[in-house]
Amino acid sequence: GDHYGLASYLKSLGKVLALDHHTTVLPAHRLFNRGRFHIRNLQRAQDIVRHHERRLERMMEVIGDGATTMAAVTMGAFPPRKLSGGGFFGAVSEVVSHLELLVDMGDIQVSQDGKLRRNGTDNFHSAVHAMTG
């Protein structure tokens, strides 16, 4: 459980954010793209953390509005243009990683029949901040 999922990724971003601000960070994706190098500063790690926190917030809203299945959460959390073609399957994969974190934090429950339900808490906010410093 410590070596996979969104929590593991956020913890690794927390380690990057703990580095000295004069440190150069090489991105995990597209270091060399379109004929040039893309070297990033630590701000990029903070941007990624904010992206995932906003995604968690959006999923909590969608579940709170009545979405009870992964498919419904996916359709509510992503714009339709991102879901066309094979995009739906990639989006579901991202939804699963976020839902796992929300379950682990006690913010949602998954019933025996697979239905999602909010628990009335938003523990994920403090958890994300604890993981990323």
mmCIF file with all atom_site columns, C-alpha atoms in Angstrom:
data_model
loop_
_atom_site.group_PDB
_atom_site.id
_atom_site.type_symbol
_atom_site.label_atom_id
_atom_site.label_alt_id
_atom_site.label_comp_id
_atom_site.label_asym_id
_atom_site.label_entity_id
_atom_site.label_seq_id
_atom_site.pdbx_PDB_ins_code
_atom_site.Cartn_x
_atom_site.Cartn_y
_atom_site.Cartn_z
_atom_site.occupancy
_atom_site.B_iso_or_equiv
_atom_site.pdbx_formal_charge
_atom_site.auth_seq_id
_atom_site.auth_comp_id
_atom_site.auth_asym_id
_atom_site.auth_atom_id
_atom_site.pdbx_PDB_model_num
ATOM 1   C CA . GLY A 1 1   ? 0.000   0.000  0.000   1.00 0.00 ? 1   GLY A CA 1
ATOM 2   C CA . ASP A 1 2   ? 2.909   2.413  0.504   1.00 0.00 ? 2   ASP A CA 1
ATOM 3   C CA . HIS A 1 3   ? 4.306   1.982  -3.002  1.00 0.00 ? 3   HIS A CA 1
ATOM 4   C CA . TYR A 1 4   ? 1.413   2.750  -5.309  1.00 0.00 ? 4   TYR A CA 1
ATOM 5   C CA . GLY A 1 5   ? -1.399  5.155  -5.816  1.00 0.00 ? 5   GLY A CA 1
ATOM 6   C CA . LEU A 1 6   ? -2.003  8.836  -5.465  1.00 0.00 ? 6   LEU A CA 1
ATOM 7   C CA . ALA A 1 7   ? -0.776  8.991  -1.855  1.00 0.00 ? 7   ALA A CA 1
ATOM 8   C CA . SER A 1 8   ? 2.614   7.625  -2.876  1.00 0.00 ? 8   SER A CA 1
ATOM 9   C CA . TYR A 1 9   ? 2.823   10.134 -5.730  1.00 0.00 ? 9   TYR A CA 1
ATOM 10  C CA . LEU A 1 10  ? 1.880   13.049 -3.468  1.00 0.00 ? 10  LEU A CA 1
ATOM 11  C CA . LYS A 1 11  ? 4.494   11.977 -0.900  1.00 0.00 ? 11  LYS A CA 1
ATOM 12  C CA . SER A 1 12  ? 7.146   11.977 -3.641  1.00 0.00 ? 12  SER A CA 1
ATOM 13  C CA . LEU A 1 13  ? 6.064   15.491 -4.664  1.00 0.00 ? 13  LEU A CA 1
ATOM 14  C CA . GLY A 1 14  ? 6.393   16.485 -1.012  1.00 0.00 ? 14  GLY A CA 1
ATOM 15  C CA . LYS A 1 15  ? 10.029  15.352 -1.117  1.00 0.00 ? 15  LYS A CA 1
ATOM 16  C CA . VAL A 1 16  ? 10.617  17.467 -4.208  1.00 0.00 ? 16  VAL A CA 1
ATOM 17  C CA . LEU A 1 17  ? 8.990   20.473 -2.520  1.00 0.00 ? 17  LEU A CA 1
ATOM 18  C CA . ALA A 1 18  ? 11.313  20.051 0.474   1.00 0.00 ? 18  ALA A CA 1
ATOM 19  C CA . LEU A 1 19  ? 14.356  20.663 -1.755  1.00 0.00 ? 19  LEU A CA 1
ATOM 20  C CA . ASP A 1 20  ? 16.236  23.941 -1.771  1.00 0.00 ? 20  ASP A CA 1
ATOM 21  C CA . HIS A 1 21  ? 14.564  26.441 -4.120  1.00 0.00 ? 21  HIS A CA 1
ATOM 22  C CA . HIS A 1 22  ? 17.792  26.786 -6.104  1.00 0.00 ? 22  HIS A CA 1
ATOM 23  C CA . THR A 1 23  ? 17.604  23.129 -7.111  1.00 0.00 ? 23  THR A CA 1
ATOM 24  C CA . THR A 1 24  ? 16.996  22.244 -10.746 1.00 0.00 ? 24  THR A CA 1
ATOM 25  C CA . VAL A 1 25  ? 14.435  19.489 -11.226 1.00 0.00 ? 25  VAL A CA 1
ATOM 26  C CA . LEU A 1 26  ? 14.259  17.293 -14.306 1.00 0.00 ? 26  LEU A CA 1
ATOM 27  C CA . PRO A 1 27  ? 10.649  16.408 -15.145 1.00 0.00 ? 27  PRO A CA 1
ATOM 28  C CA . ALA A 1 28  ? 9.448   12.838 -15.199 1.00 0.00 ? 28  ALA A CA 1
ATOM 29  C CA . HIS A 1 29  ? 7.781   13.368 -18.568 1.00 0.00 ? 29  HIS A CA 1
ATOM 30  C CA . ARG A 1 30  ? 9.042   15.039 -21.696 1.00 0.00 ? 30  ARG A CA 1
ATOM 31  C CA . LEU A 1 31  ? 12.450  16.157 -20.494 1.00 0.00 ? 31  LEU A CA 1
ATOM 32  C CA . PHE A 1 32  ? 13.331  16.529 -24.167 1.00 0.00 ? 32  PHE A CA 1
ATOM 33  C CA . ASN A 1 33  ? 10.356  17.382 -26.343 1.00 0.00 ? 33  ASN A CA 1
ATOM 34  C CA . ARG A 1 34  ? 9.974   19.133 -29.683 1.00 0.00 ? 34  ARG A CA 1
ATOM 35  C CA . GLY A 1 35  ? 13.680  19.698 -30.026 1.00 0.00 ? 35  GLY A CA 1
ATOM 36  C CA . ARG A 1 36  ? 14.375  21.291 -26.636 1.00 0.00 ? 36  ARG A CA 1
ATOM 37  C CA . PHE A 1 37  ? 14.924  20.488 -22.985 1.00 0.00 ? 37  PHE A CA 1
ATOM 38  C CA . HIS A 1 38  ? 12.208  21.307 -20.458 1.00 0.00 ? 38  HIS A CA 1
ATOM 39  C CA . ILE A 1 39  ? 13.849  21.882 -17.104 1.00 0.00 ? 39  ILE A CA 1
ATOM 40  C CA . ARG A 1 40  ? 11.408  22.897 -14.383 1.00 0.00 ? 40  ARG A CA 1
ATOM 41  C CA . ASN A 1 41  ? 11.625  24.612 -11.050 1.00 0.00 ? 41  ASN A CA 1
ATOM 42  C CA . LEU A 1 42  ? 9.936   23.467 -7.855  1.00 0.00 ? 42  LEU A CA 1
ATOM 43  C CA . GLN A 1 43  ? 6.822   25.494 -8.672  1.00 0.00 ? 43  GLN A CA 1
ATOM 44  C CA . ARG A 1 44  ? 5.788   22.730 -11.078 1.00 0.00 ? 44  ARG A CA 1
ATOM 45  C CA . ALA A 1 45  ? 5.565   20.236 -8.193  1.00 0.00 ? 45  ALA A CA 1
ATOM 46  C CA . GLN A 1 46  ? 3.291   22.642 -6.301  1.00 0.00 ? 46  GLN A CA 1
ATOM 47  C CA . ASP A 1 47  ? 1.151   23.065 -9.437  1.00 0.00 ? 47  ASP A CA 1
ATOM 48  C CA . ILE A 1 48  ? 0.713   19.281 -9.668  1.00 0.00 ? 48  ILE A CA 1
ATOM 49  C CA . VAL A 1 49  ? -0.264  19.032 -5.990  1.00 0.00 ? 49  VAL A CA 1
ATOM 50  C CA . ARG A 1 50  ? -2.877  21.772 -6.483  1.00 0.00 ? 50  ARG A CA 1
ATOM 51  C CA . HIS A 1 51  ? -4.208  19.985 -9.579  1.00 0.00 ? 51  HIS A CA 1
ATOM 52  C CA . HIS A 1 52  ? -4.774  16.774 -7.633  1.00 0.00 ? 52  HIS A CA 1
ATOM 53  C CA . GLU A 1 53  ? -6.319  18.576 -4.679  1.00 0.00 ? 53  GLU A CA 1
ATOM 54  C CA . ARG A 1 54  ? -8.757  20.328 -7.031  1.00 0.00 ? 54  ARG A CA 1
ATOM 55  C CA . ARG A 1 55  ? -9.547  16.967 -8.666  1.00 0.00 ? 55  ARG A CA 1
ATOM 56  C CA . LEU A 1 56  ? -10.296 15.485 -5.221  1.00 0.00 ? 56  LEU A CA 1
ATOM 57  C CA . GLU A 1 57  ? -12.548 18.471 -4.440  1.00 0.00 ? 57  GLU A CA 1
ATOM 58  C CA . ARG A 1 58  ? -14.365 18.024 -7.742  1.00 0.00 ? 58  ARG A CA 1
ATOM 59  C CA . MET A 1 59  ? -14.954 14.318 -7.115  1.00 0.00 ? 59  MET A CA 1
ATOM 60  C CA . MET A 1 60  ? -16.333 15.073 -3.656  1.00 0.00 ? 60  MET A CA 1
ATOM 61  C CA . GLU A 1 61  ? -18.713 17.611 -5.228  1.00 0.00 ? 61  GLU A CA 1
ATOM 62  C CA . VAL A 1 62  ? -19.842 15.147 -7.884  1.00 0.00 ? 62  VAL A CA 1
ATOM 63  C CA . ILE A 1 63  ? -20.470 12.427 -5.299  1.00 0.00 ? 63  ILE A CA 1
ATOM 64  C CA . GLY A 1 64  ? -22.251 14.950 -3.089  1.00 0.00 ? 64  GLY A CA 1
ATOM 65  C CA . ASP A 1 65  ? -24.464 15.860 -6.049  1.00 0.00 ? 65  ASP A CA 1
ATOM 66  C CA . GLY A 1 66  ? -25.589 12.237 -6.350  1.00 0.00 ? 66  GLY A CA 1
ATOM 67  C CA . ALA A 1 67  ? -23.053 10.381 -8.492  1.00 0.00 ? 67  ALA A CA 1
ATOM 68  C CA . THR A 1 68  ? -22.768 6.903  -6.978  1.00 0.00 ? 68  THR A CA 1
ATOM 69  C CA . THR A 1 69  ? -20.719 4.965  -9.537  1.00 0.00 ? 69  THR A CA 1
ATOM 70  C CA . MET A 1 70  ? -17.205 5.335  -10.910 1.00 0.00 ? 70  MET A CA 1
ATOM 71  C CA . ALA A 1 71  ? -18.637 5.959  -14.364 1.00 0.00 ? 71  ALA A CA 1
ATOM 72  C CA . ALA A 1 72  ? -20.901 8.741  -13.069 1.00 0.00 ? 72  ALA A CA 1
ATOM 73  C CA . VAL A 1 73  ? -18.046 10.340 -11.106 1.00 0.00 ? 73  VAL A CA 1
ATOM 74  C CA . THR A 1 74  ? -15.837 10.163 -14.189 1.00 0.00 ? 74  THR A CA 1
ATOM 75  C CA . MET A 1 75  ? -18.466 11.821 -16.372 1.00 0.00 ? 75  MET A CA 1
ATOM 76  C CA . GLY A 1 76  ? -19.064 14.478 -13.735 1.00 0.00 ? 76  GLY A CA 1
ATOM 77  C CA . ALA A 1 77  ? -15.402 15.216 -13.042 1.00 0.00 ? 77  ALA A CA 1
ATOM 78  C CA . PHE A 1 78  ? -14.156 15.475 -16.632 1.00 0.00 ? 78  PHE A CA 1
ATOM 79  C CA . PRO A 1 79  ? -15.400 17.583 -19.530 1.00 0.00 ? 79  PRO A CA 1
ATOM 80  C CA . PRO A 1 80  ? -17.011 15.524 -22.323 1.00 0.00 ? 80  PRO A CA 1
ATOM 81  C CA . ARG A 1 81  ? -14.235 16.361 -24.800 1.00 0.00 ? 81  ARG A CA 1
ATOM 82  C CA . LYS A 1 82  ? -11.719 14.592 -22.519 1.00 0.00 ? 82  LYS A CA 1
ATOM 83  C CA . LEU A 1 83  ? -13.872 11.457 -22.451 1.00 0.00 ? 83  LEU A CA 1
ATOM 84  C CA . SER A 1 84  ? -14.314 10.938 -26.185 1.00 0.00 ? 84  SER A CA 1
ATOM 85  C CA . GLY A 1 85  ? -12.605 8.097  -27.945 1.00 0.00 ? 85  GLY A CA 1
ATOM 86  C CA . GLY A 1 86  ? -10.379 6.185  -25.549 1.00 0.00 ? 86  GLY A CA 1
ATOM 87  C CA . GLY A 1 87  ? -10.198 9.112  -23.124 1.00 0.00 ? 87  GLY A CA 1
ATOM 88  C CA . PHE A 1 88  ? -12.887 7.645  -20.881 1.00 0.00 ? 88  PHE A CA 1
ATOM 89  C CA . PHE A 1 89  ? -10.672 4.721  -19.875 1.00 0.00 ? 89  PHE A CA 1
ATOM 90  C CA . GLY A 1 90  ? -7.751  6.964  -18.924 1.00 0.00 ? 90  GLY A CA 1
ATOM 91  C CA . ALA A 1 91  ? -10.113 9.192  -16.961 1.00 0.00 ? 91  ALA A CA 1
ATOM 92  C CA . VAL A 1 92  ? -11.577 6.208  -15.077 1.00 0.00 ? 92  VAL A CA 1
ATOM 93  C CA . SER A 1 93  ? -8.046  5.180  -14.119 1.00 0.00 ? 93  SER A CA 1
ATOM 94  C CA . GLU A 1 94  ? -7.411  8.636  -12.661 1.00 0.00 ? 94  GLU A CA 1
ATOM 95  C CA . VAL A 1 95  ? -10.767 8.578  -10.867 1.00 0.00 ? 95  VAL A CA 1
ATOM 96  C CA . VAL A 1 96  ? -9.902  5.227  -9.262  1.00 0.00 ? 96  VAL A CA 1
ATOM 97  C CA . SER A 1 97  ? -6.645  6.574  -7.814  1.00 0.00 ? 97  SER A CA 1
ATOM 98  C CA . HIS A 1 98  ? -8.431  9.594  -6.356  1.00 0.00 ? 98  HIS A CA 1
ATOM 99  C CA . LEU A 1 99  ? -11.309 7.519  -4.982  1.00 0.00 ? 99  LEU A CA 1
ATOM 100 C CA . GLU A 1 100 ? -8.816  5.177  -3.298  1.00 0.00 ? 100 GLU A CA 1
ATOM 101 C CA . LEU A 1 101 ? -7.314  8.148  -1.478  1.00 0.00 ? 101 LEU A CA 1
ATOM 102 C CA . LEU A 1 102 ? -10.752 9.442  -0.475  1.00 0.00 ? 102 LEU A CA 1
ATOM 103 C CA . VAL A 1 103 ? -11.660 5.999  0.910   1.00 0.00 ? 103 VAL A CA 1
ATOM 104 C CA . ASP A 1 104 ? -8.341  5.775  2.782   1.00 0.00 ? 104 ASP A CA 1
ATOM 105 C CA . MET A 1 105 ? -8.935  9.218  4.305   1.00 0.00 ? 105 MET A CA 1
ATOM 106 C CA . GLY A 1 106 ? -12.442 8.227  5.422   1.00 0.00 ? 106 GLY A CA 1
ATOM 107 C CA . ASP A 1 107 ? -14.185 10.829 3.256   1.00 0.00 ? 107 ASP A CA 1
ATOM 108 C CA . ILE A 1 108 ? -16.195 8.347  1.183   1.00 0.00 ? 108 ILE A CA 1
ATOM 109 C CA . GLN A 1 109 ? -17.452 4.799  1.494   1.00 0.00 ? 109 GLN A CA 1
ATOM 110 C CA . VAL A 1 110 ? -17.954 2.143  -1.134  1.00 0.00 ? 110 VAL A CA 1
ATOM 111 C CA . SER A 1 111 ? -20.888 -0.149 -0.421  1.00 0.00 ? 111 SER A CA 1
ATOM 112 C CA . GLN A 1 112 ? -20.942 -3.889 -1.129  1.00 0.00 ? 112 GLN A CA 1
ATOM 113 C CA . ASP A 1 113 ? -22.706 -3.201 -4.433  1.00 0.00 ? 113 ASP A CA 1
ATOM 114 C CA . GLY A 1 114 ? -20.039 -0.657 -5.455  1.00 0.00 ? 114 GLY A CA 1
ATOM 115 C CA . LYS A 1 115 ? -22.023 2.530  -4.760  1.00 0.00 ? 115 LYS A CA 1
ATOM 116 C CA . LEU A 1 116 ? -20.132 5.604  -3.549  1.00 0.00 ? 116 LEU A CA 1
ATOM 117 C CA . ARG A 1 117 ? -21.269 7.800  -0.683  1.00 0.00 ? 117 ARG A CA 1
ATOM 118 C CA . ARG A 1 118 ? -19.789 10.811 1.101   1.00 0.00 ? 118 ARG A CA 1
ATOM 119 C CA . ASN A 1 119 ? -19.183 10.506 4.839   1.00 0.00 ? 119 ASN A CA 1
ATOM 120 C CA . GLY A 1 120 ? -19.536 14.219 5.582   1.00 0.00 ? 120 GLY A CA 1
ATOM 121 C CA . THR A 1 121 ? -15.813 14.818 6.084   1.00 0.00 ? 121 THR A CA 1
ATOM 122 C CA . ASP A 1 122 ? -13.098 16.459 3.999   1.00 0.00 ? 122 ASP A CA 1
ATOM 123 C CA . ASN A 1 123 ? -10.054 14.848 5.610   1.00 0.00 ? 123 ASN A CA 1
ATOM 124 C CA . PHE A 1 124 ? -8.242  14.744 2.275   1.00 0.00 ? 124 PHE A CA 1
ATOM 125 C CA . HIS A 1 125 ? -7.282  18.433 2.559   1.00 0.00 ? 125 HIS A CA 1
ATOM 126 C CA . SER A 1 126 ? -5.200  17.932 5.697   1.00 0.00 ? 126 SER A CA 1
ATOM 127 C CA . ALA A 1 127 ? -3.876  14.612 4.392   1.00 0.00 ? 127 ALA A CA 1
ATOM 128 C CA . VAL A 1 128 ? -2.629  16.198 1.150   1.00 0.00 ? 128 VAL A CA 1
ATOM 129 C CA . HIS A 1 129 ? -0.957  18.991 3.111   1.00 0.00 ? 129 HIS A CA 1
ATOM 130 C CA . ALA A 1 130 ? 0.648   16.476 5.491   1.00 0.00 ? 130 ALA A CA 1
ATOM 131 C CA . MET A 1 131 ? 2.000   14.442 2.561   1.00 0.00 ? 131 MET A CA 1
ATOM 132 C CA . THR A 1 132 ? 3.366   17.424 0.667   1.00 0.00 ? 132 THR A CA 1
ATOM 133 C CA . GLY A 1 133 ? 4.507   19.691 3.495   1.00 0.00 ? 133 GLY A CA 1
#
